[in-house]
Short mmCIF file of C-alpha atoms and ligand atoms in Angstrom, two decimals:
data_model
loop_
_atom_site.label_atom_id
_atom_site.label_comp_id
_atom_site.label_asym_id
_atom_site.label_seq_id
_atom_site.Cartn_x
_atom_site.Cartn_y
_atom_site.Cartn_z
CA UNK A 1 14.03 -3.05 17.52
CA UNK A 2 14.43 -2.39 13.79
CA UNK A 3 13.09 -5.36 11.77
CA UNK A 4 12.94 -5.87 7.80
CA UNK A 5 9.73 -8.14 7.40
CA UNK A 6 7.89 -7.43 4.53
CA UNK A 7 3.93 -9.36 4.45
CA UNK A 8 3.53 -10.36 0.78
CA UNK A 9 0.56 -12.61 -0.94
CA UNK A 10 0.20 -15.04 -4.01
CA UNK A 11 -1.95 -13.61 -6.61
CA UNK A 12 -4.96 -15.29 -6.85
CA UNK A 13 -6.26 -17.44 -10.00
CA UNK A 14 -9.02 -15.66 -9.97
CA UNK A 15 -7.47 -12.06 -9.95
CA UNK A 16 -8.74 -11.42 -13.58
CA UNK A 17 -11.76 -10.83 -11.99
CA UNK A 18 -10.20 -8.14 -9.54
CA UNK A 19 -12.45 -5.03 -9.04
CA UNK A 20 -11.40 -1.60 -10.94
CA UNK A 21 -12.90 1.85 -10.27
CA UNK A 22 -11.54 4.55 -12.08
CA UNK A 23 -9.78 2.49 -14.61
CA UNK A 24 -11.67 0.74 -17.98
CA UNK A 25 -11.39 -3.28 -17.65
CA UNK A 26 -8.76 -4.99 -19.63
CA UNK A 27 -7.71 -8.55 -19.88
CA UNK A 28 -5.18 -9.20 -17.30
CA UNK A 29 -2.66 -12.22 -18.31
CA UNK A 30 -2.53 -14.17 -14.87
CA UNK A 31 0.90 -16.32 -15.85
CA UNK A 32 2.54 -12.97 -16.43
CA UNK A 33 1.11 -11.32 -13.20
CA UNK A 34 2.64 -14.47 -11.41
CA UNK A 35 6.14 -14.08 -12.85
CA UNK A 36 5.70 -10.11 -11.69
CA UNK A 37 4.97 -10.94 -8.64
CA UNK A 38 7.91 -13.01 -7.95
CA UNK A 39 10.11 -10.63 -9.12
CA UNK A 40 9.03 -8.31 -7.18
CA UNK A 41 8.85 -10.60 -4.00
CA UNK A 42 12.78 -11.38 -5.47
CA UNK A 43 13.08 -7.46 -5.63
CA UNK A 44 11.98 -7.06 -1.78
CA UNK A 45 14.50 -9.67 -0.35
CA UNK A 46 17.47 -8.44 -2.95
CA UNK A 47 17.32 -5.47 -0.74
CA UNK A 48 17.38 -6.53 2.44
CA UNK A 49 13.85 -7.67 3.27
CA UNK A 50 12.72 -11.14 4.33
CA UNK A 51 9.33 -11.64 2.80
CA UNK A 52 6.75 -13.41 4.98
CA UNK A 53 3.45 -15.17 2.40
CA UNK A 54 0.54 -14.83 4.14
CA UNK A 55 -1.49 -18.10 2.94
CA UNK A 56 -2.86 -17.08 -0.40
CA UNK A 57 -6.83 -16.70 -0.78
CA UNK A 58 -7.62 -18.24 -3.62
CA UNK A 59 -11.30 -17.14 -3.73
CA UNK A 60 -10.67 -13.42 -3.30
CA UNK A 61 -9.49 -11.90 -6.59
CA UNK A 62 -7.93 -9.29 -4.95
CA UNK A 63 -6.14 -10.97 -2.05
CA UNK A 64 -1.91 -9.95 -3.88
CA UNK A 65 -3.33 -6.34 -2.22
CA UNK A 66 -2.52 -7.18 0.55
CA UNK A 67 -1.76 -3.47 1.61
CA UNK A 68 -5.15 -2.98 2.11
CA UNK A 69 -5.86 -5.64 4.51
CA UNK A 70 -3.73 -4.06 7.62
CA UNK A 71 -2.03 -0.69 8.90
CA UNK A 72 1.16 -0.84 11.25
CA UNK A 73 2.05 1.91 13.63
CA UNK A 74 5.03 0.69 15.51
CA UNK A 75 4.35 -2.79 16.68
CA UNK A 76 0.64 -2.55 16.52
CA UNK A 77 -1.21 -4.13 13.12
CA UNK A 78 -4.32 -2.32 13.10
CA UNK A 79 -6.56 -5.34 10.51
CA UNK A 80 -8.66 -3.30 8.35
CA UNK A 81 -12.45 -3.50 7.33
CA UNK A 82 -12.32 -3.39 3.84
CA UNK A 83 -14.49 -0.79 2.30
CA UNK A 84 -15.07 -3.54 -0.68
CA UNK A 85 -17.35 -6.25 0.76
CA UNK A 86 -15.63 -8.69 -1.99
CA UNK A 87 -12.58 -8.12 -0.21
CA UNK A 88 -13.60 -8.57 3.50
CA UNK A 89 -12.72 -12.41 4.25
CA UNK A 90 -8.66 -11.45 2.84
CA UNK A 91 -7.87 -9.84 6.03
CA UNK A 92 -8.77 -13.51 8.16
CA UNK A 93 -5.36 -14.98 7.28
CA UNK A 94 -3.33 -11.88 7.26
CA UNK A 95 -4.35 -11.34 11.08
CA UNK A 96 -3.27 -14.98 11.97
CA UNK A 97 0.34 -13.92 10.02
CA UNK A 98 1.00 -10.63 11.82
CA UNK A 99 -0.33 -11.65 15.08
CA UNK A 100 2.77 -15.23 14.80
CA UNK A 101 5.11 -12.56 14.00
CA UNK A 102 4.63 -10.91 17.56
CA UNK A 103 2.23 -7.93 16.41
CA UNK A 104 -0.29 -6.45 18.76
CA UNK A 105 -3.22 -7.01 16.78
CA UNK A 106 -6.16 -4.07 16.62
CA UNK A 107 -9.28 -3.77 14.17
CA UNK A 108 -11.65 -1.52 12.70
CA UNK A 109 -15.33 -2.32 13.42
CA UNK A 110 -18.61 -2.40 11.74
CA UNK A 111 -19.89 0.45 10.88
CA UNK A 112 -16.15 1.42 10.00
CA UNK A 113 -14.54 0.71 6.63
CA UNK A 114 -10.67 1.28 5.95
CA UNK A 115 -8.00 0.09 2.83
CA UNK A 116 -4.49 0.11 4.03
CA UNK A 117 -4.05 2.02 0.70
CA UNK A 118 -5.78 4.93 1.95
CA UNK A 119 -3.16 5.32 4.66
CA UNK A 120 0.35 7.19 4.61
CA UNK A 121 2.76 7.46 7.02
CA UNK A 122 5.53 10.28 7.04
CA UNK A 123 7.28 9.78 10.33
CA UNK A 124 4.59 9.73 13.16
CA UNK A 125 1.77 12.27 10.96
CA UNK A 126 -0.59 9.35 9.76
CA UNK A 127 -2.54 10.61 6.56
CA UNK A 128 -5.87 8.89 6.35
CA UNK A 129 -7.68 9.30 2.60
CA UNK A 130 -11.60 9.46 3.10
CA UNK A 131 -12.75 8.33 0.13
CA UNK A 132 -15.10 5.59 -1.86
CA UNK A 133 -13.43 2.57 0.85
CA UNK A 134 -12.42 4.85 3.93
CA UNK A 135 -15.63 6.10 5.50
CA UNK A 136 -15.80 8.68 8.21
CA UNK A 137 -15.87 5.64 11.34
CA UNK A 138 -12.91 4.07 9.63
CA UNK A 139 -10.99 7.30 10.18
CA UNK A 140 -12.00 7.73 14.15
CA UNK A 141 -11.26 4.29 14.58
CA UNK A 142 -7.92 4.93 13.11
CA UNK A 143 -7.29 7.70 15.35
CA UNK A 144 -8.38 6.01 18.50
CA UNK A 145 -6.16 3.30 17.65
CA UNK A 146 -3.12 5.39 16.82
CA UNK A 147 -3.19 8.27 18.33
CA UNK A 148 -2.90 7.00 22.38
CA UNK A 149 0.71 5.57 20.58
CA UNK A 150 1.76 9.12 19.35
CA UNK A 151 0.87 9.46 16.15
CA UNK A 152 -0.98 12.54 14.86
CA UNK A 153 -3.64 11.55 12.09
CA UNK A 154 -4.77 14.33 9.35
CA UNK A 155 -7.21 13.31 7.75
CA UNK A 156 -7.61 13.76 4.13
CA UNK A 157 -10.53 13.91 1.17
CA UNK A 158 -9.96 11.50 -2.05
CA UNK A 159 -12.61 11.45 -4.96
CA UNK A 160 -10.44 11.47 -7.90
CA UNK A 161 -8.58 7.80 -7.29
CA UNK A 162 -8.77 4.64 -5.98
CA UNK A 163 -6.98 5.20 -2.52
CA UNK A 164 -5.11 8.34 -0.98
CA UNK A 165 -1.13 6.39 -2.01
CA UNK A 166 -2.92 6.20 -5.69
CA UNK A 167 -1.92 9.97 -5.84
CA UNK A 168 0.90 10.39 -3.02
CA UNK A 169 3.29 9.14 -1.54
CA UNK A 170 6.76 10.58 0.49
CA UNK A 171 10.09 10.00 -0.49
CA UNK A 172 13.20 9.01 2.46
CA UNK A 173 13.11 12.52 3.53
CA UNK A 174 9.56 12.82 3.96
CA UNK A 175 8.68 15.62 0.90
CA UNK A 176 5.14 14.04 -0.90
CA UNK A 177 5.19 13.02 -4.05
CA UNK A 178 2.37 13.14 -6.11
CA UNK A 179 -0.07 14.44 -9.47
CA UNK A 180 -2.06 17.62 -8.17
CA UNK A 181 -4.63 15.98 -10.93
CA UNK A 182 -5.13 13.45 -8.78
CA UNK A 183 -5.47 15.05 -5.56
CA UNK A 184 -8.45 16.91 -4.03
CA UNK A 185 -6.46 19.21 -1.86
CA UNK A 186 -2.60 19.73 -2.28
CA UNK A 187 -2.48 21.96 -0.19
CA UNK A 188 -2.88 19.65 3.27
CA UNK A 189 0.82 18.15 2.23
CA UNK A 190 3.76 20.65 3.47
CA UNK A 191 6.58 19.80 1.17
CA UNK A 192 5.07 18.51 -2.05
CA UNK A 193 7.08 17.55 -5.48
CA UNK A 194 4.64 17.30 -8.39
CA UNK A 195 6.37 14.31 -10.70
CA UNK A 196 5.92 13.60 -14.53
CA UNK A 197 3.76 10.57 -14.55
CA UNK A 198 0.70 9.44 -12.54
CA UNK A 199 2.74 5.63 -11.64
CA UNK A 200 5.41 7.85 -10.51
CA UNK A 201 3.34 8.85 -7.61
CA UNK A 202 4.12 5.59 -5.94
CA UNK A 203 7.42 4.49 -4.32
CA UNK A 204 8.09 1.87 -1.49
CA UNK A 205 11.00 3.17 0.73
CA UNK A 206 13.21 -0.17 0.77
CA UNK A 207 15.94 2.02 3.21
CA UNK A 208 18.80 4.28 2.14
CA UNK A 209 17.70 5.93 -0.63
CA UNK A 210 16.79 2.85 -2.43
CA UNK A 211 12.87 3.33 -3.87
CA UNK A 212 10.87 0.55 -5.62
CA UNK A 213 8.94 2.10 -8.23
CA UNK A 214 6.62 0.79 -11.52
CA UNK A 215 8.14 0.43 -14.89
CA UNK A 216 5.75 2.44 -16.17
CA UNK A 217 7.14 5.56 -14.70
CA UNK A 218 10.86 6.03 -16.40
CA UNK A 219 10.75 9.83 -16.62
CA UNK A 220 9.95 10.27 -12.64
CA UNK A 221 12.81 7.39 -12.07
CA UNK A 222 15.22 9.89 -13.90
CA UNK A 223 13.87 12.61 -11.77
CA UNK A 224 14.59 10.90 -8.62
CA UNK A 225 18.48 9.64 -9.75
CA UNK A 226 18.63 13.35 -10.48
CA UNK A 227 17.66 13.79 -7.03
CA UNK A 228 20.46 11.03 -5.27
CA UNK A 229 18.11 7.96 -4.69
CA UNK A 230 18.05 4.95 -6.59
CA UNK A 231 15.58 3.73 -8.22
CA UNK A 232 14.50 -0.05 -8.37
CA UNK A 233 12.05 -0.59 -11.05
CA UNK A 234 9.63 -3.78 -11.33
CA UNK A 235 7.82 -4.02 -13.84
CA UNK A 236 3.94 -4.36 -12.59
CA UNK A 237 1.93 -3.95 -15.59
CA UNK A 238 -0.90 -6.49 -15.03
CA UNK A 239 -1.63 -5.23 -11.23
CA UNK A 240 -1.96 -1.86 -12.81
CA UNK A 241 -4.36 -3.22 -14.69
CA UNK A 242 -6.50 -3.24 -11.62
CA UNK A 243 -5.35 -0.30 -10.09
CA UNK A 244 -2.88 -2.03 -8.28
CA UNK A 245 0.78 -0.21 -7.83
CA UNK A 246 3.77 -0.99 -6.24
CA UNK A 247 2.82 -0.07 -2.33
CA UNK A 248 0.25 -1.99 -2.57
CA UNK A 249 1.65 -5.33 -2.89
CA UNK A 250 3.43 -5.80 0.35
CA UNK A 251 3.01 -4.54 3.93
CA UNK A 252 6.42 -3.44 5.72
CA UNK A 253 7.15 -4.67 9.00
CA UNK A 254 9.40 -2.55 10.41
CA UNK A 255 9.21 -2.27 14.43
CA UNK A 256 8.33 -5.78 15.58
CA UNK A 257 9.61 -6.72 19.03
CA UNK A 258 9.36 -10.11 18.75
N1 CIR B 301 -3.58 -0.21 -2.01
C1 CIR B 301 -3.89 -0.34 -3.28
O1 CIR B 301 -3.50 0.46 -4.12
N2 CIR B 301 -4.67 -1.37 -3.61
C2 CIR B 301 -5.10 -1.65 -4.93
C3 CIR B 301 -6.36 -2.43 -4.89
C4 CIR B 301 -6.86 -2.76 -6.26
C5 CIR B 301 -8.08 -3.62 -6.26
N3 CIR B 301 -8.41 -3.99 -7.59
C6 CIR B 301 -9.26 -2.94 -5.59
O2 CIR B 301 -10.01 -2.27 -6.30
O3 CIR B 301 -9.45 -3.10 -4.40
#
């Protein structure tokens, strides 16, 4: 049965100190990231979704990701093995929250690392980014998870960002959107749509043809009015900071049987 659950997590005090990558530090201004993240939280249930906290960890910097923590396929929440060892102990509460909401629970094992972030799902083809936190045994376990439950998994190189949905994502209709910059090999995507900015890459399907995007990407938000949807634009500017974007800070819930 259709349900509108979206996971969500309290930033951290200590998220100044969350990791970055491919991005140069820069002070991150923790009241304002708080006042983001409830507007975004605000933006979620404006449109239809009940959010669901997971109990905030207050020692992980990076806990408000909580995207990276689990992967759902259908009812099953497959808990992740983060490929940051900093960020391991955030996926202890986020099991105990999907697994009260009725989820069948699943993990990915030592010697297997996986980020929620480097997983996107177009219908029942599950992209899987191997890159600097997906290994090669986070992507098998993946696929032996999801694949007995019909899902077809393609898996996919990243070197050039943080996480495959850093570059792409897929709009209502399923066409990727994305910076061919950014991405090692356009050419494993069918239907692809190259937008104007690299924060325009990232859109969270909130149904209809609603998509929450970043601030920071007005010129693709024009594109896609041009194109029929709707934009809803939060302003995320201090998660960016971190390499953070806007799929990133919840996990959808959308075939729960409980
Ligand atoms: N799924 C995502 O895009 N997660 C962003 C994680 C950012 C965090 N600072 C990290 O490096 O793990």
């Amino acid at each position: 049965m259709p349900s509108k659950k979206a996971l969500i997590r309290r930033p951290s005090p200590r998220l100044a100190e969350g990791l970055v990558t491919h991005v140069a530090r820069t002070e991150v201004d923790l009241d304002r990231a708080v006042k983001q993240w409830e507007a975004y939280a605000e933006a979620l249930r404006t449109h239809g979704w009940e959010t669901v906290e997971v109990d905030p960890a207050d020692d992980c910097p990076d806990s408000v990701f909580v995207e990276d923590t689990v992967v759902m396929y259908k009812n099953v929440a497959l808990i992740t093995r983060p490929g940051a060892q900093s960020r391991r102990s955030e996926t202890i509460a986020v099991e105990e929250t999907v697994a009260s909401l009725g989820c069948s629970v699943n993990w990915i094992w030592d010697p297997g690392t996986l980020d929620g972030g480097d997983v996107l799902k177009i219908g029942d083809t599950v992209y899987v980014g191997r890159g600097g936190r997906t290994n090669a045994a986070g992507v098998q376990q993946l696929r032996a998870a999801f694949e007995p439950l019909g899902a077809r998994v393609v898996s996919v190189p990243v070197s050039k960002v943080l996480h495959l949905k850093s570059a792409v994502t897929a709009l209502p209709d399923g066409t990727v959107i994305g910076r061919i910059p950014l991405m090692d090999t356009p050419s494993l995507f069918g239907r692809f749509l190259h937008v104007p900015e690299d924060s325009g890459s990232h859109v969270v399907l909130l149904g209809g043809h609603k998509l929450l995007m970043a601030a920071s990407a007005p010129k693709t938000a024009e594109l896609f009015a041009d194109l029929g949807y709707e934009p809803v634009v939060v302003d995320i500017g201090e998660f960016e900071k971190l390499e953070g974007c806007v799929t990133c800070l919840s996990v959808r819930l959308r075939e729960l049987y409980a």
